[in-house]
Coordinates of C-alpha atoms and ligand atoms in Angstrom, one line a residue:
M273 CA 0.0 0.0 0.0
C274 CA 1.2 3.6 -0.7
G275 CA 0.6 6.1 2.2
K276 CA -1.3 9.4 1.7
M277 CA 1.6 11.8 2.4
G278 CA 5.1 11.7 1.0
A279 CA 4.7 12.4 -2.7
T280 CA 7.6 11.1 -4.8
K281 CA 10.7 13.1 -4.1
G282 CA 14.1 13.1 -5.7
K283 CA 12.5 11.8 -9.0
R284 CA 10.9 13.6 -11.9
G285 CA 7.6 13.4 -10.0
H286 CA 4.1 13.4 -11.3
V287 CA 2.4 16.6 -12.1
L288 CA -1.4 17.1 -12.0
A289 CA -2.6 20.0 -14.1
V290 CA -6.2 21.3 -13.7
P291 CA -7.6 24.1 -15.8
F292 CA -10.8 26.1 -15.3
P293 CA -13.3 24.5 -17.7
A294 CA -13.3 27.1 -20.5
Q295 CA -11.5 27.2 -23.9
G296 CA -9.3 30.2 -23.1
H297 CA -8.1 28.5 -19.9
V298 CA -7.7 24.9 -21.1
T299 CA -5.7 25.8 -24.3
P300 CA -2.8 27.5 -22.7
L301 CA -2.5 25.1 -19.7
L302 CA -2.6 22.2 -22.1
K303 CA 0.2 23.7 -24.2
F304 CA 2.2 24.3 -21.0
S305 CA 1.6 20.7 -19.9
R306 CA 2.9 19.4 -23.2
L307 CA 6.1 21.3 -22.7
I308 CA 6.5 19.9 -19.2
A309 CA 5.8 16.3 -20.4
S310 CA 8.3 16.7 -23.3
H311 CA 11.0 17.0 -20.6
G312 CA 10.2 13.5 -19.3
V313 CA 8.0 14.6 -16.4
K314 CA 4.9 12.5 -16.0
L315 CA 1.8 14.8 -16.3
T316 CA -1.9 14.1 -15.9
F317 CA -4.2 16.7 -17.2
V318 CA -7.6 16.8 -15.6
N319 CA -10.7 18.3 -17.3
T320 CA -14.3 18.1 -16.3
H321 CA -16.1 15.2 -18.0
F322 CA -18.0 17.7 -20.0
I323 CA -14.9 19.4 -21.4
H324 CA -13.0 16.1 -21.8
N325 CA -15.8 14.8 -24.0
K326 CA -16.0 18.0 -26.0
L327 CA -12.2 17.9 -26.7
A328 CA -12.4 14.2 -27.6
A329 CA -15.2 14.8 -30.0
A330 CA -13.5 17.9 -31.6
T331 CA -10.1 16.4 -31.9
N332 CA -11.4 12.9 -32.7
S333 CA -9.1 11.2 -30.1
H334 CA -9.0 10.0 -26.6
A335 CA -5.3 9.2 -26.9
P336 CA -2.7 10.8 -24.6
Q337 CA -1.2 13.9 -26.1
L338 CA 2.5 14.0 -26.5
G339 CA 3.1 12.4 -23.1
V340 CA 0.2 14.1 -21.4
V341 CA -2.3 11.7 -19.8
L342 CA -5.8 13.0 -20.1
A343 CA -8.2 12.3 -17.2
S344 CA -11.5 13.7 -16.1
I345 CA -13.8 14.3 -13.1
S346 CA -17.3 15.5 -12.7
D347 CA -18.1 19.2 -12.5
G348 CA -21.0 18.3 -10.2
L349 CA -23.8 19.1 -12.7
P350 CA -26.0 16.6 -14.4
D351 CA -24.8 15.7 -18.0
D352 CA -27.6 17.6 -19.8
D353 CA -27.4 20.7 -17.6
D354 CA -26.6 24.2 -19.0
R355 CA -22.9 25.0 -18.5
S356 CA -23.4 28.5 -19.9
D357 CA -25.0 29.5 -16.6
A358 CA -21.9 30.9 -15.0
F359 CA -23.5 31.1 -11.6
K360 CA -24.6 27.5 -11.5
L361 CA -21.3 26.2 -12.9
W362 CA -19.2 28.2 -10.4
E363 CA -21.3 27.1 -7.4
S364 CA -21.0 23.5 -8.5
L365 CA -17.3 23.6 -9.1
N366 CA -16.8 25.3 -5.8
S367 CA -18.7 22.7 -3.8
T368 CA -17.8 19.5 -5.6
M369 CA -14.5 19.7 -7.5
A370 CA -12.1 19.3 -4.5
G371 CA -13.9 16.1 -3.5
H372 CA -13.8 14.6 -6.9
L373 CA -10.1 15.5 -7.3
T374 CA -9.2 14.1 -3.9
E375 CA -10.7 10.7 -5.1
L376 CA -8.7 10.9 -8.3
I377 CA -5.4 11.7 -6.6
E378 CA -6.0 8.9 -4.0
K379 CA -6.6 6.5 -6.9
I380 CA -3.5 7.6 -8.7
N381 CA -1.3 7.5 -5.6
A382 CA -2.6 4.1 -4.6
S383 CA -2.0 2.6 -8.1
N384 CA 1.8 3.3 -8.2
C385 CA 3.9 4.3 -5.2
D386 CA 6.6 5.6 -7.6
E387 CA 4.3 7.9 -9.4
K388 CA 2.4 9.7 -6.7
I389 CA 1.3 13.2 -7.4
S390 CA 4.1 15.5 -6.3
C391 CA 2.9 18.8 -7.8
I392 CA -0.4 20.4 -8.7
I393 CA -0.7 23.2 -11.3
A394 CA -4.1 24.7 -11.3
D395 CA -5.9 27.7 -12.7
V396 CA -5.5 30.5 -10.1
T397 CA -9.2 30.8 -9.8
L398 CA -9.4 27.2 -8.5
E399 CA -8.2 28.1 -5.0
W400 CA -9.6 25.0 -3.3
I401 CA -7.5 22.8 -5.6
L402 CA -4.3 24.5 -4.8
E403 CA -5.2 24.2 -1.1
L404 CA -5.7 20.5 -1.6
A405 CA -2.0 20.1 -2.7
R406 CA -1.0 20.6 0.9
D407 CA -3.0 17.6 2.1
F408 CA -1.1 15.4 -0.3
G409 CA 2.3 16.9 0.4
A410 CA 2.5 18.1 -3.2
Q411 CA 3.8 21.5 -4.4
S412 CA 1.3 23.9 -5.7
F413 CA 1.6 26.4 -8.6
G414 CA -1.1 28.8 -9.8
F415 CA -1.5 29.2 -13.5
T416 CA -3.0 32.3 -15.0
P417 CA -4.1 32.4 -18.7
A418 CA -4.4 36.2 -18.6
S419 CA -1.8 39.0 -18.6
A420 CA 0.6 39.8 -15.7
A421 CA -1.2 43.2 -15.6
S422 CA -4.6 41.4 -15.0
L423 CA -3.1 39.4 -12.2
A424 CA -1.5 42.6 -10.6
M425 CA -4.9 44.2 -10.7
V426 CA -6.6 41.3 -9.1
L427 CA -4.1 41.4 -6.3
Q428 CA -5.3 45.0 -5.7
I429 CA -8.9 44.0 -5.1
P430 CA -8.8 43.8 -1.3
N431 CA -7.1 47.2 -1.1
L432 CA -9.8 48.7 -3.4
I433 CA -12.5 47.3 -1.2
H434 CA -10.8 48.4 2.0
Q435 CA -10.4 51.9 0.7
G436 CA -14.1 52.1 -0.3
N437 CA -13.3 52.3 -4.0
L438 CA -14.9 49.0 -4.9
D439 CA -18.2 47.6 -3.7
L440 CA -18.9 43.9 -3.2
N441 CA -20.7 43.8 -6.5
G442 CA -17.5 44.8 -8.2
T443 CA -18.5 48.4 -9.1
L444 CA -16.0 51.2 -8.8
K445 CA -16.9 53.9 -6.3
G446 CA -15.7 57.5 -6.1
I447 CA -13.0 57.2 -8.6
E448 CA -13.1 56.8 -12.4
S449 CA -10.1 54.7 -13.0
V450 CA -7.2 52.7 -11.4
R451 CA -3.6 53.0 -12.4
L452 CA -0.9 50.7 -11.0
T453 CA 2.2 52.2 -12.6
D454 CA 3.0 54.7 -15.3
E455 CA 3.9 51.9 -17.7
I456 CA 0.7 50.0 -17.4
P457 CA -2.5 51.5 -19.0
A458 CA -5.1 52.5 -16.4
W459 CA -8.3 50.5 -16.0
R460 CA -11.3 52.6 -16.5
K461 CA -14.7 52.0 -14.7
D462 CA -16.3 48.8 -16.0
E463 CA -13.1 47.7 -17.7
F464 CA -11.9 45.3 -15.0
A465 CA -11.5 41.6 -15.4
W466 CA -14.6 41.1 -13.3
S467 CA -16.7 43.9 -14.9
F468 CA -20.0 43.0 -16.4
P469 CA -22.2 46.0 -15.7
I470 CA -25.2 44.8 -17.8
D471 CA -25.7 41.9 -15.3
L472 CA -24.5 42.6 -11.7
K473 CA -25.2 39.0 -10.6
T474 CA -22.7 37.7 -13.1
Q475 CA -20.3 40.5 -12.2
K476 CA -20.5 39.4 -8.6
I477 CA -19.5 35.9 -9.5
M478 CA -16.7 37.2 -11.6
L479 CA -15.4 39.2 -8.7
E480 CA -15.6 36.1 -6.5
C481 CA -13.6 34.2 -9.1
C482 CA -11.0 37.0 -9.1
L483 CA -10.9 37.0 -5.3
C484 CA -10.2 33.2 -5.4
G485 CA -7.4 34.0 -7.8
E486 CA -6.1 36.7 -5.4
K487 CA -6.0 34.2 -2.5
S488 CA -4.3 31.5 -4.6
A489 CA -1.7 34.0 -5.8
R490 CA -1.0 35.3 -2.4
F491 CA -1.2 32.2 -0.2
R492 CA -1.4 29.0 -2.1
S493 CA 1.2 29.1 -4.9
T494 CA 5.0 28.7 -4.8
W495 CA 5.2 30.4 -8.2
L496 CA 2.5 31.9 -10.5
L497 CA 3.0 30.7 -14.0
C498 CA 1.8 33.3 -16.4
N499 CA 1.4 33.1 -20.2
T500 CA 3.3 36.3 -20.9
F501 CA 7.0 37.3 -21.3
Y502 CA 9.0 39.7 -19.2
E503 CA 9.9 42.1 -21.9
L504 CA 6.3 42.6 -22.9
E505 CA 5.0 43.5 -19.4
S506 CA 8.1 44.1 -17.3
S507 CA 6.3 46.6 -15.1
A508 CA 3.4 44.3 -14.3
C509 CA 5.7 41.3 -13.8
D510 CA 7.7 43.3 -11.3
L511 CA 4.5 44.0 -9.3
S512 CA 4.0 40.2 -8.5
P513 CA 7.2 38.8 -7.0
K514 CA 6.1 35.2 -7.4
L515 CA 5.3 35.5 -11.1
L516 CA 7.1 33.3 -13.5
P517 CA 6.5 34.5 -17.1
I518 CA 6.7 31.4 -19.4
G519 CA 5.0 32.6 -22.6
P520 CA 4.0 33.1 -25.2
L521 CA 2.7 29.5 -25.2
L522 CA 2.3 28.8 -28.9
D523 CA 1.5 25.7 -30.9
S524 CA 4.8 26.1 -32.8
Q525 CA 6.7 25.8 -29.5
C526 CA 4.4 23.3 -27.8
R527 CA 3.9 21.1 -31.0
A528 CA 0.5 20.3 -32.5
N529 CA -2.8 21.7 -31.5
C530 CA -5.3 19.3 -29.9
S531 CA -7.0 21.7 -27.6
S532 CA -10.0 23.0 -29.5
F533 CA -13.5 22.4 -28.2
Y534 CA -14.9 22.7 -31.7
V535 CA -13.9 20.9 -34.9
E536 CA -11.4 23.1 -36.8
D537 CA -12.4 23.8 -40.4
T538 CA -9.1 23.5 -42.2
S539 CA -10.6 24.4 -45.6
C540 CA -9.9 28.0 -44.8
L541 CA -6.2 27.3 -45.1
R542 CA -6.6 26.3 -48.8
W543 CA -8.8 29.3 -49.3
L544 CA -6.1 31.5 -47.8
D545 CA -3.5 30.0 -50.2
E546 CA -5.4 31.6 -53.1
K547 CA -5.3 35.2 -51.6
A548 CA -2.7 37.9 -52.0
V549 CA 0.0 38.4 -49.4
A550 CA -1.3 40.3 -46.3
S551 CA -4.7 41.0 -48.0
V552 CA -7.1 39.1 -45.7
I553 CA -8.8 40.4 -42.6
Y554 CA -9.2 37.6 -40.0
V555 CA -12.2 38.1 -37.7
S556 CA -12.6 36.1 -34.6
F557 CA -14.3 36.6 -31.2
G558 CA -12.8 33.7 -29.3
S559 CA -15.0 31.2 -27.6
L560 CA -17.3 33.3 -25.3
A561 CA -18.0 36.7 -26.8
V562 CA -21.4 37.3 -28.3
L563 CA -23.0 39.9 -30.6
S564 CA -26.5 41.2 -31.0
H565 CA -28.4 40.4 -34.2
H566 CA -28.1 44.1 -35.2
Q567 CA -24.4 44.2 -34.4
L568 CA -23.7 41.1 -36.4
Q569 CA -25.4 42.6 -39.4
E570 CA -23.4 45.8 -39.1
L571 CA -20.2 43.8 -39.0
A572 CA -21.1 41.8 -42.1
L573 CA -21.9 45.0 -43.9
G574 CA -18.7 46.7 -42.7
L575 CA -16.6 43.8 -44.0
E576 CA -18.5 43.9 -47.3
L577 CA -18.0 47.7 -47.6
S578 CA -14.2 47.4 -47.0
G579 CA -14.0 45.4 -50.3
R580 CA -11.2 43.3 -48.8
P581 CA -11.1 39.5 -48.5
F582 CA -12.1 38.3 -45.0
L583 CA -12.1 35.1 -43.1
W584 CA -14.7 35.3 -40.3
V585 CA -15.2 32.8 -37.5
V586 CA -18.9 32.6 -36.8
R587 CA -19.7 30.2 -33.9
S588 CA -23.2 28.8 -34.0
N589 CA -23.6 30.5 -30.5
L590 CA -22.3 33.9 -31.6
T591 CA -25.6 35.7 -31.2
N592 CA -26.5 37.0 -27.7
D593 CA -30.1 35.7 -27.7
G594 CA -29.1 32.2 -28.7
S595 CA -31.0 32.6 -32.0
R596 CA -29.7 31.3 -35.4
V597 CA -27.1 33.6 -37.0
E598 CA -28.8 35.7 -39.7
Y599 CA -26.8 37.6 -42.2
P600 CA -28.0 40.7 -44.1
E601 CA -30.2 39.9 -47.1
G602 CA -28.2 38.7 -50.0
F603 CA -24.9 39.0 -48.1
L604 CA -23.8 35.4 -48.5
G605 CA -24.5 35.4 -52.2
R606 CA -22.8 38.7 -52.9
V607 CA -19.8 38.3 -50.7
C608 CA -19.1 34.6 -50.0
S609 CA -20.2 32.9 -53.2
G610 CA -17.8 35.1 -55.2
G611 CA -14.9 34.1 -52.9
L612 CA -14.3 37.5 -51.3
G613 CA -15.3 36.3 -47.9
K614 CA -15.2 33.0 -46.1
I615 CA -17.1 32.0 -43.0
V616 CA -16.2 29.1 -40.8
E617 CA -17.5 27.9 -37.4
W618 CA -14.1 27.4 -35.9
A619 CA -10.6 28.0 -37.5
P620 CA -7.2 26.5 -36.8
Q621 CA -6.4 30.0 -35.4
E622 CA -2.7 29.9 -35.0
R623 CA -2.2 28.5 -38.4
V624 CA -4.4 31.1 -39.9
L625 CA -2.6 34.0 -38.1
S626 CA 0.7 32.8 -39.4
H627 CA -0.5 32.4 -42.9
P628 CA 1.2 35.0 -45.2
S629 CA -2.2 36.0 -46.7
V630 CA -3.5 37.3 -43.4
G631 CA -2.9 41.1 -43.0
C632 CA -5.0 42.1 -40.0
F633 CA -6.6 40.6 -37.0
L634 CA -10.1 41.9 -36.0
S635 CA -10.2 40.4 -32.5
H636 CA -12.1 40.5 -29.2
C637 CA -8.7 40.7 -27.5
G638 CA -8.8 37.6 -25.4
W639 CA -5.3 37.2 -24.0
N640 CA -4.6 34.0 -25.9
S641 CA -5.7 35.7 -29.2
T642 CA -3.7 38.8 -28.3
L643 CA -0.5 36.9 -27.8
E644 CA -1.1 34.7 -30.9
G645 CA -1.7 37.8 -33.1
L646 CA 1.3 39.6 -31.6
A647 CA 3.5 36.5 -32.2
A648 CA 2.4 36.7 -35.9
A649 CA 3.2 40.4 -36.2
L650 CA -0.3 41.3 -37.1
P651 CA -1.9 44.7 -36.8
F652 CA -5.1 44.5 -34.6
L653 CA -8.6 45.9 -34.8
C654 CA -9.9 45.7 -31.3
W655 CA -13.5 44.7 -30.4
P656 CA -13.5 43.7 -26.7
Y657 CA -16.5 42.1 -25.1
F658 CA -15.8 41.6 -21.4
A659 CA -13.3 40.4 -18.8
D660 CA -9.6 41.3 -19.4
Q661 CA -10.3 42.1 -23.0
Y662 CA -10.7 45.9 -22.4
H663 CA -7.4 46.1 -20.7
N664 CA -5.8 44.0 -23.4
Q665 CA -7.2 46.5 -25.9
S666 CA -5.5 49.3 -24.0
Y667 CA -2.2 47.4 -24.2
V668 CA -2.6 46.9 -27.9
C669 CA -3.7 50.4 -28.8
D670 CA -2.1 52.7 -26.2
K671 CA 1.0 50.9 -25.0
W672 CA 2.3 48.7 -27.8
K673 CA 0.7 50.7 -30.6
I674 CA 0.0 47.7 -32.8
G675 CA -3.7 48.3 -33.4
L676 CA -6.8 50.5 -33.3
R677 CA -10.1 50.5 -31.5
I678 CA -13.3 50.1 -33.4
E679 CA -15.4 52.6 -31.5
Q680 CA -19.0 52.2 -30.5
D681 CA -21.6 54.8 -31.4
E682 CA -24.0 56.4 -28.8
N683 CA -26.2 53.3 -28.9
G684 CA -23.3 50.9 -28.2
I685 CA -23.1 49.7 -31.8
R686 CA -19.9 49.4 -33.9
G687 CA -21.3 50.7 -37.2
R688 CA -20.4 49.5 -40.7
D689 CA -18.8 52.9 -41.7
E690 CA -16.6 52.8 -38.5
I691 CA -15.6 49.2 -39.3
K692 CA -14.7 50.1 -42.9
K693 CA -12.8 53.2 -41.9
K694 CA -10.7 51.4 -39.3
I695 CA -9.9 48.6 -41.6
E696 CA -8.6 51.1 -44.2
I697 CA -6.5 53.0 -41.6
V698 CA -4.9 50.0 -40.0
V699 CA -3.9 48.2 -43.2
G700 CA -2.2 51.4 -44.4
D701 CA -0.4 52.3 -41.2
D702 CA 3.4 51.6 -41.5
D703 CA 4.1 52.6 -37.9
I704 CA 1.7 50.0 -36.6
K705 CA 3.3 47.3 -38.8
A706 CA 6.8 48.3 -37.7
N707 CA 5.7 48.0 -34.0
A708 CA 4.0 44.7 -34.7
L709 CA 7.2 43.3 -36.2
R710 CA 9.3 44.5 -33.3
L711 CA 7.0 42.8 -30.8
K712 CA 7.0 39.6 -32.8
E713 CA 10.8 39.6 -32.6
M714 CA 10.7 40.2 -28.8
A715 CA 8.2 37.3 -28.4
T716 CA 10.4 35.0 -30.5
M717 CA 13.5 35.8 -28.6
S718 CA 11.8 35.3 -25.2
V719 CA 11.1 31.6 -25.9
A720 CA 14.3 31.0 -27.9
Q721 CA 17.4 29.4 -26.3
E722 CA 18.5 31.7 -23.4
G723 CA 15.5 33.9 -23.8
S724 CA 13.7 35.1 -20.6
S725 CA 10.7 32.7 -20.8
F726 CA 13.0 29.9 -21.9
L727 CA 15.1 30.4 -18.8
N728 CA 12.1 30.7 -16.5
F729 CA 10.7 27.4 -17.9
Q730 CA 14.1 25.8 -17.4
R731 CA 14.1 27.1 -13.8
F732 CA 10.7 25.6 -13.3
I733 CA 11.6 22.2 -14.7
D734 CA 14.8 22.1 -12.6
H735 CA 12.8 22.9 -9.5
L736 CA 10.3 20.1 -10.3
I737 CA 13.1 17.6 -10.9
M738 CA 15.2 18.6 -7.9
E739 CA 12.4 18.7 -5.3
Ligands
UDX856 C1 -11.0 33.9 -22.3 C2 -10.7 35.4 -22.2 O1 -11.3 36.2 -23.2 C3 -9.2 35.6 -22.1 O2 -8.9 37.0 -22.2 C4 -8.8 35.0 -20.9 O3 -7.5 35.4 -20.6 C5 -8.9 33.5 -21.1 O4 -10.3 33.2 -21.4 P1 -11.6 33.5 -25.0 O5 -12.6 34.6 -24.8 O6 -12.1 32.3 -25.6 O7 -10.9 33.2 -23.6 O8 -10.4 34.1 -25.9 P2 -8.9 33.8 -26.0 O9 -8.2 34.0 -24.8 O10 -8.5 34.5 -27.2 O11 -8.9 32.2 -26.3 C6 -9.5 31.6 -27.4 C7 -8.6 30.5 -28.0 O12 -9.4 29.8 -28.9 C8 -7.3 31.0 -28.6 O13 -6.2 30.2 -28.2 C9 -7.6 30.8 -30.1 O14 -6.5 30.4 -30.9 C10 -8.6 29.7 -30.1 N1 -9.5 29.8 -31.3 C11 -10.4 30.8 -31.4 C12 -9.3 28.8 -32.3 O15 -8.5 27.9 -32.2 N2 -10.2 28.9 -33.4 C13 -11.1 29.9 -33.5 O16 -11.8 29.9 -34.5 C14 -11.2 30.9 -32.5

């Protein structure tokens, strides 16, 4: 029998990696896990059953991924329940996940005394999992899929509440913005990672998630592994002493992409092959952002008005009322039948971004998309929806100067003329292109031999192996 305490020491150990169950969280942690496993460290990656099945269906495989063993546990909800209800999902994870994970760890530890769990890497929001590591004598590391600046801001939440500048619903009080340092763009009211002013119940849950992240970062993690690189966010990295920037985590570096929840439509790569160099506008809103029917129609018409080729990812759940996506009358015939535009439900995004025909990225500015576009030296058109996306937009437009905002009108709509105008400006702006190239080079250097992220990763692996 193997005892409960005393995880494998002096060996390569056995790492358990646990993401938050959402695309933008699973993807970067799975990439990081592949990197770890490629160094000969045993790694088990634990999704919820729901996500595990989604991944398996989309990637057509239950097989281990490059040395990573896939496992799954219940998220506590019945199979047919609605996981888009953030409140219900969060409550259920909070109350059931630690128990299910304990059972899994006990099973793993009992099955092979030489491969007991010695380290847990979990999404920083999953505080209860990082706490669990202690019970098993394992090391614990928080993983954040967002920027170092977002983490630094989250660490400020207790201060903001204490000073009376933030209420317990997550609304800013008495001040209009928060600035951490001169080098980091300020957060304006309603542009925080937890902000969701149209639905205060959801905003409260998001604040709760962030507070769990704050506690993990402060008390539960040896290091905070962050998908960024020091040169990109040096000021923010310096604000969090435990932070270990190990990004950008890219497919090219982590080898092969098997982390999509949706089937990737690779026909768009052949379509891109037919287009002129740097001519195509790639449009994608990640996995969660939604648009109103009216907004979707304006975007379609703006793309048409631009007269440029475009590749647009339209998820079946892209509309905010759950209705079927409807394009303006005649749009598909006028624009897509003639080959000017192509619409897919899900793209192999990193391959698209690095395709020579793509010249601009119209993005919701999720942090993964931001890093992926930056690593491909693409100019951005920014269209944030929620969470950290507004601050990522500020980085892109105000700090790095590699993109432009698509502004909303007085009714909150990004109109077709604004969309056409910003496309024209961004594709003709040589300063933006030069800045984008410079940042791509910085990103490449950070993960190359002796680069900052390369060395941090090496430090992490050495630590795992030595402990
Ligand atoms: C969210 C948040 O927006 C993000 O800011 C946070 O840090 C993590 O969770 P999401 O909104 O889905 O994620 O956006 P993003 O972070 O950009 O992640 C989406 C991922 O899906 C990217 O890795 C992207 O390459 C991938 N993707 C998207 C595809 O592979 N194909 C697509 O068609 C669209």
